[in-house]
Short mmCIF file of C-alpha atoms in Angstrom, two decimals:
data_model
loop_
_atom_site.label_atom_id
_atom_site.label_comp_id
_atom_site.label_asym_id
_atom_site.label_seq_id
_atom_site.Cartn_x
_atom_site.Cartn_y
_atom_site.Cartn_z
CA MET A 239 -26.07 -13.78 32.29
CA ARG A 240 -26.84 -15.91 35.31
CA ILE A 241 -25.97 -19.20 33.58
CA ALA A 242 -22.44 -18.02 32.90
CA LYS A 243 -21.94 -16.81 36.46
CA SER A 244 -23.45 -19.90 38.04
CA GLY A 245 -20.84 -22.28 36.67
CA ALA A 246 -23.50 -24.17 34.69
CA LEU A 247 -21.66 -24.08 31.35
CA LEU A 248 -19.71 -27.29 31.91
CA PRO A 249 -22.82 -29.25 32.98
CA LEU A 250 -24.72 -27.84 29.97
CA THR A 251 -21.92 -28.95 27.68
CA ARG A 252 -22.15 -32.47 29.13
CA LEU A 253 -25.93 -32.49 28.81
CA ALA A 254 -25.64 -31.57 25.15
CA ARG A 255 -24.05 -35.00 24.65
CA SER A 256 -27.00 -36.79 26.27
CA ARG A 257 -28.61 -39.69 24.42
CA GLU A 258 -32.04 -38.14 25.00
CA ILE A 259 -32.92 -35.81 22.11
CA ARG A 260 -35.07 -33.52 24.28
CA VAL A 261 -32.20 -33.08 26.73
CA GLN A 262 -29.85 -32.33 23.83
CA ARG A 263 -32.26 -29.76 22.42
CA ASN A 264 -32.68 -27.99 25.75
CA ALA A 265 -28.95 -27.94 26.41
CA ALA A 266 -28.13 -26.76 22.86
CA GLY A 267 -30.82 -24.06 23.13
CA ALA A 268 -29.30 -22.83 26.37
CA LEU A 269 -25.84 -22.77 24.80
CA LEU A 270 -27.28 -20.86 21.84
CA ASN A 271 -28.63 -18.23 24.22
CA MET A 272 -25.08 -17.78 25.46
CA THR A 273 -23.76 -16.73 22.04
CA HIS A 274 -25.35 -13.29 21.83
CA SER A 275 -22.44 -11.35 23.35
CA ILE A 276 -18.71 -11.62 22.84
CA GLU A 277 -18.10 -12.07 26.57
CA HIS A 278 -20.41 -15.06 26.78
CA ARG A 279 -19.07 -16.54 23.56
CA GLN A 280 -15.60 -16.48 25.04
CA GLN A 281 -16.90 -18.20 28.17
CA LEU A 282 -18.49 -20.89 26.01
CA ILE A 283 -15.21 -21.48 24.23
CA ALA A 284 -13.36 -21.69 27.52
CA ALA A 285 -15.87 -24.27 28.75
CA GLY A 286 -15.09 -26.49 25.75
CA ALA A 287 -18.48 -26.05 24.06
CA VAL A 288 -17.18 -25.64 20.49
CA PRO A 289 -16.17 -29.30 19.90
CA VAL A 290 -19.50 -30.40 21.36
CA LEU A 291 -21.46 -28.10 19.05
CA VAL A 292 -19.54 -29.38 16.04
CA GLU A 293 -20.18 -32.99 17.10
CA LEU A 294 -23.92 -32.26 17.28
CA LEU A 295 -23.90 -31.35 13.58
CA ALA A 296 -24.02 -35.09 13.00
CA SER A 297 -27.52 -35.26 14.51
CA ASP A 298 -30.49 -36.03 12.27
CA ASP A 299 -32.82 -33.84 14.34
CA PRO A 300 -33.68 -30.58 12.45
CA GLU A 301 -34.38 -28.64 15.67
CA LEU A 302 -31.02 -29.56 17.12
CA GLN A 303 -29.33 -28.81 13.80
CA TYR A 304 -30.88 -25.34 13.85
CA TYR A 305 -29.73 -24.57 17.40
CA VAL A 306 -26.21 -25.75 16.67
CA THR A 307 -25.75 -24.00 13.31
CA THR A 308 -27.12 -20.76 14.78
CA ALA A 309 -24.77 -20.97 17.74
CA LEU A 310 -21.79 -21.65 15.48
CA SER A 311 -22.82 -18.78 13.22
CA ASN A 312 -22.74 -16.41 16.20
CA ILE A 313 -19.41 -17.77 17.40
CA ALA A 314 -17.94 -17.30 13.91
CA VAL A 315 -18.58 -13.56 14.11
CA ASP A 316 -15.39 -13.11 16.15
CA GLU A 317 -12.02 -13.23 14.38
CA GLY A 318 -10.31 -15.13 17.19
CA SER A 319 -13.10 -17.69 17.27
CA ARG A 320 -12.82 -18.25 13.53
CA GLN A 321 -9.15 -18.98 13.96
CA LEU A 322 -9.97 -21.46 16.71
CA LEU A 323 -12.52 -23.16 14.49
CA ARG A 324 -10.05 -23.29 11.62
CA ASP A 325 -7.30 -24.78 13.79
CA THR A 326 -9.38 -27.33 15.68
CA GLN A 327 -12.47 -28.25 13.60
CA PRO A 328 -11.36 -29.54 10.19
CA THR A 329 -14.75 -31.16 9.45
CA LEU A 330 -16.81 -28.01 10.05
CA VAL A 331 -16.96 -26.69 6.49
CA ASP A 332 -17.96 -30.05 4.99
CA ALA A 333 -20.71 -30.46 7.58
CA LEU A 334 -22.09 -26.98 6.91
CA ILE A 335 -22.04 -27.49 3.14
CA HIS A 336 -24.04 -30.67 3.70
CA PHE A 337 -26.65 -28.66 5.60
CA VAL A 338 -26.89 -26.14 2.77
CA GLN A 339 -28.83 -28.88 0.97
CA SER A 340 -31.06 -29.58 3.99
CA SER A 341 -34.80 -29.94 3.48
CA THR A 342 -35.33 -27.67 6.50
CA ILE A 343 -35.15 -24.07 5.31
CA LYS A 344 -34.18 -22.53 8.63
CA VAL A 345 -31.28 -24.98 8.93
CA GLN A 346 -30.22 -24.13 5.38
CA CYS A 347 -30.24 -20.41 6.16
CA GLN A 348 -28.22 -20.77 9.33
CA ALA A 349 -25.68 -23.08 7.70
CA ILE A 350 -25.17 -20.56 4.89
CA LEU A 351 -24.87 -17.67 7.34
CA THR A 352 -22.25 -19.63 9.28
CA LEU A 353 -20.32 -20.15 6.05
CA ARG A 354 -20.73 -16.43 5.32
CA ASN A 355 -19.24 -15.51 8.70
CA LEU A 356 -16.41 -18.00 8.29
CA ALA A 357 -15.73 -16.53 4.84
CA SER A 358 -14.70 -13.27 6.49
CA ASP A 359 -11.26 -14.94 6.58
CA GLU A 360 -9.14 -15.61 3.50
CA GLU A 361 -8.42 -19.22 4.44
CA TYR A 362 -12.10 -20.04 4.73
CA GLN A 363 -12.89 -18.22 1.48
CA LEU A 364 -10.63 -20.67 -0.32
CA GLN A 365 -11.62 -23.72 1.72
CA ILE A 366 -15.35 -23.31 1.12
CA ILE A 367 -14.87 -23.10 -2.65
CA ARG A 368 -12.51 -26.06 -2.71
CA ALA A 369 -14.94 -28.12 -0.64
CA GLY A 370 -17.67 -27.64 -3.25
CA GLY A 371 -19.61 -24.95 -1.46
CA LEU A 372 -20.29 -23.07 -4.67
CA ASP A 373 -22.29 -25.94 -6.19
CA SER A 374 -24.56 -25.98 -3.14
CA LEU A 375 -24.98 -22.19 -2.92
CA LEU A 376 -25.73 -21.21 -6.49
CA PRO A 377 -29.10 -22.98 -6.89
CA LEU A 378 -30.36 -21.12 -3.82
CA LEU A 379 -29.89 -17.78 -5.59
CA GLN A 380 -32.97 -18.79 -7.60
CA SER A 381 -35.05 -19.74 -4.57
CA ALA A 382 -38.52 -18.26 -4.19
CA TYR A 383 -37.80 -17.82 -0.47
CA ASP A 384 -36.12 -14.48 0.13
CA PRO A 385 -34.14 -15.38 3.29
CA LEU A 386 -32.39 -18.15 1.37
CA VAL A 387 -31.47 -15.77 -1.45
CA VAL A 388 -30.23 -13.19 1.06
CA SER A 389 -28.09 -15.78 2.85
CA ALA A 390 -26.67 -17.26 -0.35
CA SER A 391 -25.86 -13.89 -1.91
CA ALA A 392 -24.24 -12.68 1.32
CA CYS A 393 -22.03 -15.78 1.42
CA LEU A 394 -21.10 -15.39 -2.25
CA ARG A 395 -20.21 -11.75 -1.61
CA ASN A 396 -17.60 -12.82 0.95
CA LEU A 397 -16.32 -15.68 -1.19
CA SER A 398 -15.81 -13.30 -4.12
CA ILE A 399 -13.33 -11.23 -2.13
CA HIS A 400 -10.46 -13.66 -2.69
CA PRO A 401 -8.80 -13.21 -6.11
CA ASP A 402 -8.24 -16.96 -6.45
CA ASN A 403 -11.99 -17.53 -6.27
CA GLU A 404 -12.80 -15.37 -9.28
CA GLU A 405 -12.14 -18.10 -11.84
CA PRO A 406 -14.22 -20.85 -10.21
CA ILE A 407 -17.07 -18.43 -9.52
CA LEU A 408 -17.20 -17.14 -13.09
CA ASN A 409 -16.67 -20.60 -14.55
CA SER A 410 -19.75 -21.76 -12.63
CA GLY A 411 -21.91 -19.76 -15.03
CA VAL A 412 -23.35 -17.59 -12.25
CA LEU A 413 -22.65 -14.23 -13.93
CA PRO A 414 -25.99 -13.87 -15.79
CA LEU A 415 -27.85 -14.91 -12.65
CA LEU A 416 -26.07 -12.31 -10.51
CA VAL A 417 -26.69 -9.59 -13.08
CA ASN A 418 -30.39 -10.44 -13.36
CA LEU A 419 -30.81 -10.39 -9.57
CA ILE A 420 -29.90 -6.68 -9.61
CA THR A 421 -33.38 -5.93 -10.94
CA GLN A 422 -35.30 -9.17 -10.39
CA SER A 423 -34.88 -9.14 -6.63
CA GLY A 424 -37.01 -6.67 -4.77
CA ASN A 425 -34.89 -7.18 -1.69
CA ASP A 426 -32.40 -4.42 -0.82
CA GLU A 427 -30.03 -6.84 0.90
CA VAL A 428 -29.87 -9.14 -2.11
CA GLN A 429 -29.25 -6.22 -4.45
CA CYS A 430 -26.44 -4.93 -2.24
CA HIS A 431 -24.78 -8.34 -1.87
CA VAL A 432 -25.00 -9.08 -5.59
CA ILE A 433 -23.60 -5.76 -6.79
CA SER A 434 -20.81 -5.98 -4.22
CA ALA A 435 -19.94 -9.50 -5.38
CA LEU A 436 -19.80 -8.27 -8.98
CA ARG A 437 -17.59 -5.38 -7.88
CA ASN A 438 -15.21 -7.82 -6.18
CA LEU A 439 -15.06 -10.04 -9.25
CA VAL A 440 -14.22 -7.09 -11.49
CA ALA A 441 -11.59 -5.70 -9.12
CA ASN A 442 -9.78 -8.98 -8.56
CA ASN A 443 -7.64 -9.07 -11.71
CA ASP A 444 -6.89 -7.40 -15.04
CA ALA A 445 -8.57 -9.93 -17.33
CA ASP A 446 -11.03 -8.75 -19.95
CA LYS A 447 -14.29 -7.84 -18.24
CA THR A 448 -16.37 -7.44 -21.39
CA PRO A 449 -18.51 -10.49 -20.44
CA PHE A 450 -19.85 -8.48 -17.50
CA ALA A 451 -21.16 -5.79 -19.84
CA GLU A 452 -22.41 -8.34 -22.35
CA ALA A 453 -24.41 -9.99 -19.57
CA GLY A 454 -26.34 -6.73 -19.22
CA LEU A 455 -24.66 -5.46 -16.06
CA PHE A 456 -24.97 -1.78 -16.92
CA ASP A 457 -28.50 -2.07 -18.29
CA HIS A 458 -29.65 -3.51 -14.98
CA MET A 459 -27.68 -0.99 -12.92
CA LYS A 460 -29.18 1.88 -14.87
CA ILE A 461 -32.70 0.61 -14.20
CA VAL A 462 -32.06 0.61 -10.45
CA LEU A 463 -30.28 3.97 -10.43
CA SER A 464 -33.12 5.53 -12.43
CA ASP A 465 -35.83 4.17 -10.14
CA PRO A 466 -36.84 6.76 -7.50
CA ARG A 467 -38.00 3.88 -5.28
CA SER A 468 -34.47 2.48 -4.96
CA SER A 469 -33.12 2.82 -1.42
CA GLU A 470 -30.11 4.96 -0.51
CA VAL A 471 -28.28 1.83 0.61
CA VAL A 472 -28.66 0.20 -2.80
CA ILE A 473 -27.78 3.42 -4.62
CA GLY A 474 -24.68 3.68 -2.42
CA GLU A 475 -23.55 0.18 -3.41
CA MET A 476 -24.20 0.99 -7.06
CA ALA A 477 -22.10 4.16 -6.87
CA ALA A 478 -19.26 2.32 -5.11
CA ALA A 479 -19.34 -0.38 -7.79
CA LEU A 480 -19.31 2.15 -10.64
CA SER A 481 -16.26 3.84 -9.12
CA VAL A 482 -14.48 0.48 -9.50
CA PHE A 483 -15.94 -0.53 -12.87
CA VAL A 484 -14.89 2.78 -14.44
CA LEU A 485 -11.23 1.97 -13.71
CA ASP A 486 -11.40 -1.09 -15.96
CA GLU A 487 -10.33 -0.44 -19.54
CA SER A 488 -12.97 -2.76 -20.98
CA LEU A 489 -15.85 -1.36 -18.92
CA TRP A 490 -15.50 2.43 -18.77
CA PRO A 491 -16.77 2.92 -22.37
CA TYR A 492 -20.05 1.25 -21.37
CA ILE A 493 -20.44 3.62 -18.43
CA LEU A 494 -19.67 6.61 -20.63
CA SER A 495 -22.07 5.68 -23.42
CA GLY A 496 -24.74 4.29 -21.10
CA GLY A 497 -26.01 7.63 -19.85
CA PHE A 498 -24.60 7.23 -16.35
CA LEU A 499 -23.21 10.76 -16.15
CA GLU A 500 -26.74 12.16 -16.02
CA LEU A 501 -27.49 9.80 -13.12
CA LEU A 502 -24.26 10.44 -11.23
CA VAL A 503 -24.37 14.23 -11.19
CA PRO A 504 -27.45 14.42 -8.92
CA LEU A 505 -25.78 11.94 -6.52
CA THR A 506 -23.03 14.49 -5.88
CA ARG A 507 -25.62 16.37 -3.82
CA SER A 508 -26.37 13.41 -1.55
CA HIS A 509 -26.19 13.93 2.23
CA ILE A 510 -24.09 10.75 2.41
CA VAL A 511 -20.42 11.66 1.95
CA GLU A 512 -19.33 8.22 0.72
CA LEU A 513 -22.06 8.31 -1.94
CA GLN A 514 -21.02 11.79 -3.00
CA TYR A 515 -17.40 10.75 -3.19
CA ASN A 516 -18.00 7.63 -5.30
CA ALA A 517 -20.23 9.54 -7.71
CA CYS A 518 -17.59 12.28 -8.05
CA ALA A 519 -14.76 9.78 -8.41
CA THR A 520 -16.54 8.01 -11.26
CA ILE A 521 -17.15 11.30 -13.07
CA SER A 522 -13.52 12.25 -12.49
CA SER A 523 -12.30 8.96 -13.94
CA LEU A 524 -14.39 9.59 -17.06
CA ALA A 525 -12.94 13.11 -17.22
CA GLY A 526 -9.53 11.43 -17.29
CA LYS A 527 -10.52 9.82 -20.59
CA THR A 528 -11.10 13.10 -22.40
CA SER A 529 -7.60 13.16 -23.89
CA GLU A 530 -8.32 9.89 -25.71
CA SER A 531 -12.08 9.98 -26.26
CA SER A 532 -13.98 12.66 -28.13
CA GLU A 533 -17.20 11.05 -26.86
CA ALA A 534 -16.05 11.66 -23.29
CA CYS A 535 -15.52 15.33 -24.10
CA ALA A 536 -18.94 15.66 -25.72
CA ARG A 537 -20.78 13.92 -22.88
CA LEU A 538 -19.05 15.99 -20.20
CA VAL A 539 -20.00 19.17 -22.04
CA GLN A 540 -23.61 17.96 -21.99
CA VAL A 541 -23.62 17.61 -18.20
CA TRP A 542 -21.67 20.78 -17.46
CA ASP A 543 -24.78 22.69 -16.33
CA LYS A 544 -27.46 19.99 -16.15
CA PRO A 545 -29.08 18.05 -14.54
CA ASP A 546 -29.40 19.71 -11.12
CA GLY A 547 -26.91 22.42 -12.00
CA GLY A 548 -24.51 19.95 -13.59
CA MET A 549 -20.82 19.41 -12.96
CA GLN A 550 -20.07 23.10 -12.62
CA SER A 551 -22.42 23.35 -9.66
CA TYR A 552 -20.88 20.62 -7.52
CA LEU A 553 -17.31 21.53 -8.53
CA ALA A 554 -17.91 25.10 -7.40
CA ALA A 555 -19.53 23.96 -4.16
CA PHE A 556 -16.70 21.55 -3.28
CA LEU A 557 -14.06 24.21 -4.00
CA ALA A 558 -15.62 26.99 -1.92
CA VAL A 559 -12.82 27.51 0.65
CA ASP A 560 -14.94 29.35 3.17
CA GLU A 561 -17.16 26.35 3.80
CA GLY A 562 -16.56 23.23 5.89
CA MET A 563 -16.33 20.93 2.90
CA ASP A 564 -14.92 17.45 3.31
CA PRO A 565 -11.31 17.47 2.06
CA LEU A 566 -11.80 14.30 0.05
CA LEU A 567 -14.61 15.83 -1.96
CA ARG A 568 -12.45 18.89 -2.50
CA SER A 569 -9.54 16.75 -3.70
CA VAL A 570 -11.63 14.88 -6.25
CA ALA A 571 -13.04 18.21 -7.48
CA ILE A 572 -9.53 19.61 -8.04
CA TRP A 573 -8.49 16.44 -9.82
CA THR A 574 -11.57 16.61 -12.06
CA VAL A 575 -10.78 20.21 -13.00
CA MET A 576 -7.23 19.19 -13.86
CA MET A 577 -8.50 16.40 -16.13
CA LEU A 578 -10.89 18.79 -17.87
CA LEU A 579 -8.14 21.35 -18.47
CA GLU A 580 -5.88 18.65 -19.91
CA SER A 581 -8.59 17.43 -22.25
CA GLU A 582 -8.47 17.79 -26.01
CA SER A 583 -11.72 19.76 -25.91
CA PRO A 584 -11.44 23.55 -26.31
CA GLU A 585 -15.09 23.77 -25.26
CA LEU A 586 -14.51 21.99 -21.95
CA VAL A 587 -11.41 24.07 -21.23
CA GLN A 588 -13.30 27.28 -21.93
CA LEU A 589 -16.23 26.24 -19.71
CA VAL A 590 -13.85 25.70 -16.80
CA LEU A 591 -11.86 28.88 -17.33
CA ALA A 592 -14.99 31.00 -17.80
CA HIS A 593 -16.61 29.84 -14.56
CA PRO A 594 -16.74 32.70 -12.03
CA SER A 595 -15.33 30.79 -9.03
CA ILE A 596 -13.76 27.42 -9.88
CA ILE A 597 -10.26 28.56 -10.86
CA LYS A 598 -10.37 31.49 -8.43
CA ASN A 599 -10.95 29.17 -5.47
CA ILE A 600 -8.36 26.66 -6.62
CA ASP A 601 -5.87 29.52 -6.68
CA LYS A 602 -6.80 30.32 -3.05
CA ILE A 603 -6.29 26.69 -2.06
CA ALA A 604 -2.88 26.71 -3.74
CA GLN A 605 -1.82 29.61 -1.53
CA MET A 606 -3.28 28.43 1.79
CA SER A 607 0.03 27.60 3.48
CA SER A 608 1.43 31.08 2.75
CA LEU A 609 -1.47 32.89 4.39
CA PRO A 610 -1.07 34.42 7.89
CA GLU A 611 -3.86 32.21 9.23
CA ALA A 612 -2.21 29.03 7.93
CA ASP A 613 -2.27 27.47 11.41
CA ALA A 614 -6.04 27.36 11.13
CA ARG A 615 -5.96 25.98 7.62
CA PHE A 616 -7.79 22.79 8.50
CA SER A 617 -10.99 24.70 9.20
CA ALA A 618 -11.50 24.91 5.46
CA TYR A 619 -10.63 21.28 4.89
CA THR A 620 -12.63 19.40 7.48
CA SER A 621 -16.25 18.53 7.94
CA ASP A 622 -18.46 17.07 10.61
CA SER A 623 -18.77 13.81 8.73
CA GLY A 624 -15.78 12.28 10.45
CA LEU A 625 -14.78 10.61 7.18
CA ARG A 626 -11.02 10.35 6.94
CA ASN A 627 -10.68 7.78 4.22
CA SER A 628 -9.41 8.35 0.72
CA ARG A 629 -8.61 6.26 -2.24
CA ALA A 630 -5.16 7.41 -3.26
CA MET A 631 -5.07 9.31 -6.51
CA ASP A 632 -2.71 8.34 -9.28
CA GLY A 633 -2.27 9.20 -12.92
CA ASP A 634 -5.02 6.85 -14.06
CA GLY A 635 -7.71 7.83 -11.57
CA TYR A 636 -8.51 6.65 -8.11
CA GLY A 637 -7.46 3.48 -6.29
CA PRO A 638 -7.51 1.07 -4.61
CA GLU A 639 -9.66 -1.07 -6.81
CA ASP A 640 -12.00 -2.34 -4.13
CA GLY A 641 -14.02 0.84 -4.22
CA GLU A 642 -13.52 1.46 -0.54
CA LEU A 643 -11.83 4.40 1.04
CA GLY A 644 -8.41 4.04 2.65
CA ASP A 645 -6.97 5.89 5.64
CA GLU A 646 -5.17 9.19 5.13
CA ASP A 647 -4.36 11.66 7.87
CA ASP A 648 -5.16 15.38 7.80
CA ASP A 649 -1.60 16.55 7.06
CA ASP A 650 -1.38 14.32 3.99
CA ILE A 651 -4.78 15.45 2.75
CA TYR A 652 -3.88 19.13 3.15
CA GLN A 653 -0.52 18.76 1.44
CA ARG A 654 -2.07 16.82 -1.42
CA LEU A 655 -4.80 19.41 -1.86
CA GLU A 656 -2.33 22.28 -1.96
CA SER A 657 0.00 20.46 -4.35
CA MET A 658 -2.82 19.57 -6.72
CA ALA A 659 -4.16 23.12 -6.61
CA GLN A 660 -0.72 24.46 -7.48
CA ASP A 661 -0.56 22.09 -10.45
CA VAL A 662 -3.90 23.38 -11.70
CA VAL A 663 -2.76 27.01 -11.34
CA ALA A 664 0.38 26.25 -13.31
CA LEU A 665 -1.70 24.53 -15.98
CA VAL A 666 -3.98 27.56 -16.29
CA GLN A 667 -0.99 29.86 -16.62
CA ASN A 668 0.38 27.70 -19.44
CA LEU A 669 -3.00 27.76 -21.20
CA ASP A 670 -3.04 31.57 -21.00
CA ARG A 671 0.29 31.91 -22.77
#
């Protein structure tokens, strides 16, 4: 940008401190225009613009407030800039929280979005809550103006990441409001932010989560998942949240009895790998409950071949070794089969063993490293999706608890697949004795 190259940043910074409000506005607007790329933001910081922008937050002029909060919001996108703000601007959070209650809606929105960007860092997540930010944000979740609800829910989503914030957030009484927004808001962004915040709150500790279910969480989720008008983005957030909720001892029975299996099975055919994975992981976690729950056995039998071909269809597809299936989907399929074979249900065991290809293909996977073409083994374990993230499997299901996928390299994935397949083969041999 010509302004940056002309050396005008320092004069602009000085003009922003003018006593004339029109001069301040023009200078602040020009500085705002400099915040749309990381290169220019760094030049602004080097020119000493950040302290000036923070000083201008004290202005009573709504137009100037808007320019300044928007500029600071853009600057707060960068991790290094957030650290600079944290180290040098101790009054920033209090000033922004004050603007959250502004009578000018566009100033409110930008102040909240700045807080949201700051709350990408743990220190700010705690600081905003301690400074009373929650009390200012929560009423805006009930606003009739969608941009305010989007901004407030996005900020709350980031604040909910920190485990120490779970107690103050839940003690604020916001849980029923968040749950109701799942269906009451017709805005995809709000739905995504709200369900993600709820996921964070559930994942943050091991306390009893029954109040989430009692607030109607799963009733509202089922409505959205059942609605053909729901967007793929919202459905994806719902599936990711369910893959976390199902790991909680107080919540998985609600998922099992709530008819979610019938909704999850069709999602295993999605063209979005992350959505497929989360749907499969949730089903697998429920399969892990078959040894302790006769209801789990009965419900899994019901979805073995329906809807959309049922469990047997996607298990067979993910285990077909001659196709370029994503290795993570294959791993969750093998784990699911293992859980079904270890169940207390003779009917489930027989369904798996009687399938024409499931066990046969797992046996092939178990022997992959001993085949002459073992050097090319990855051709059967990679896909074009580029996804190389996996939640590590353990005896209780899938982790980590944030519902997101963690890094795992190809060698580890292959070794884990082969080892799991060998365990399944051994289990089948024991069942045949």
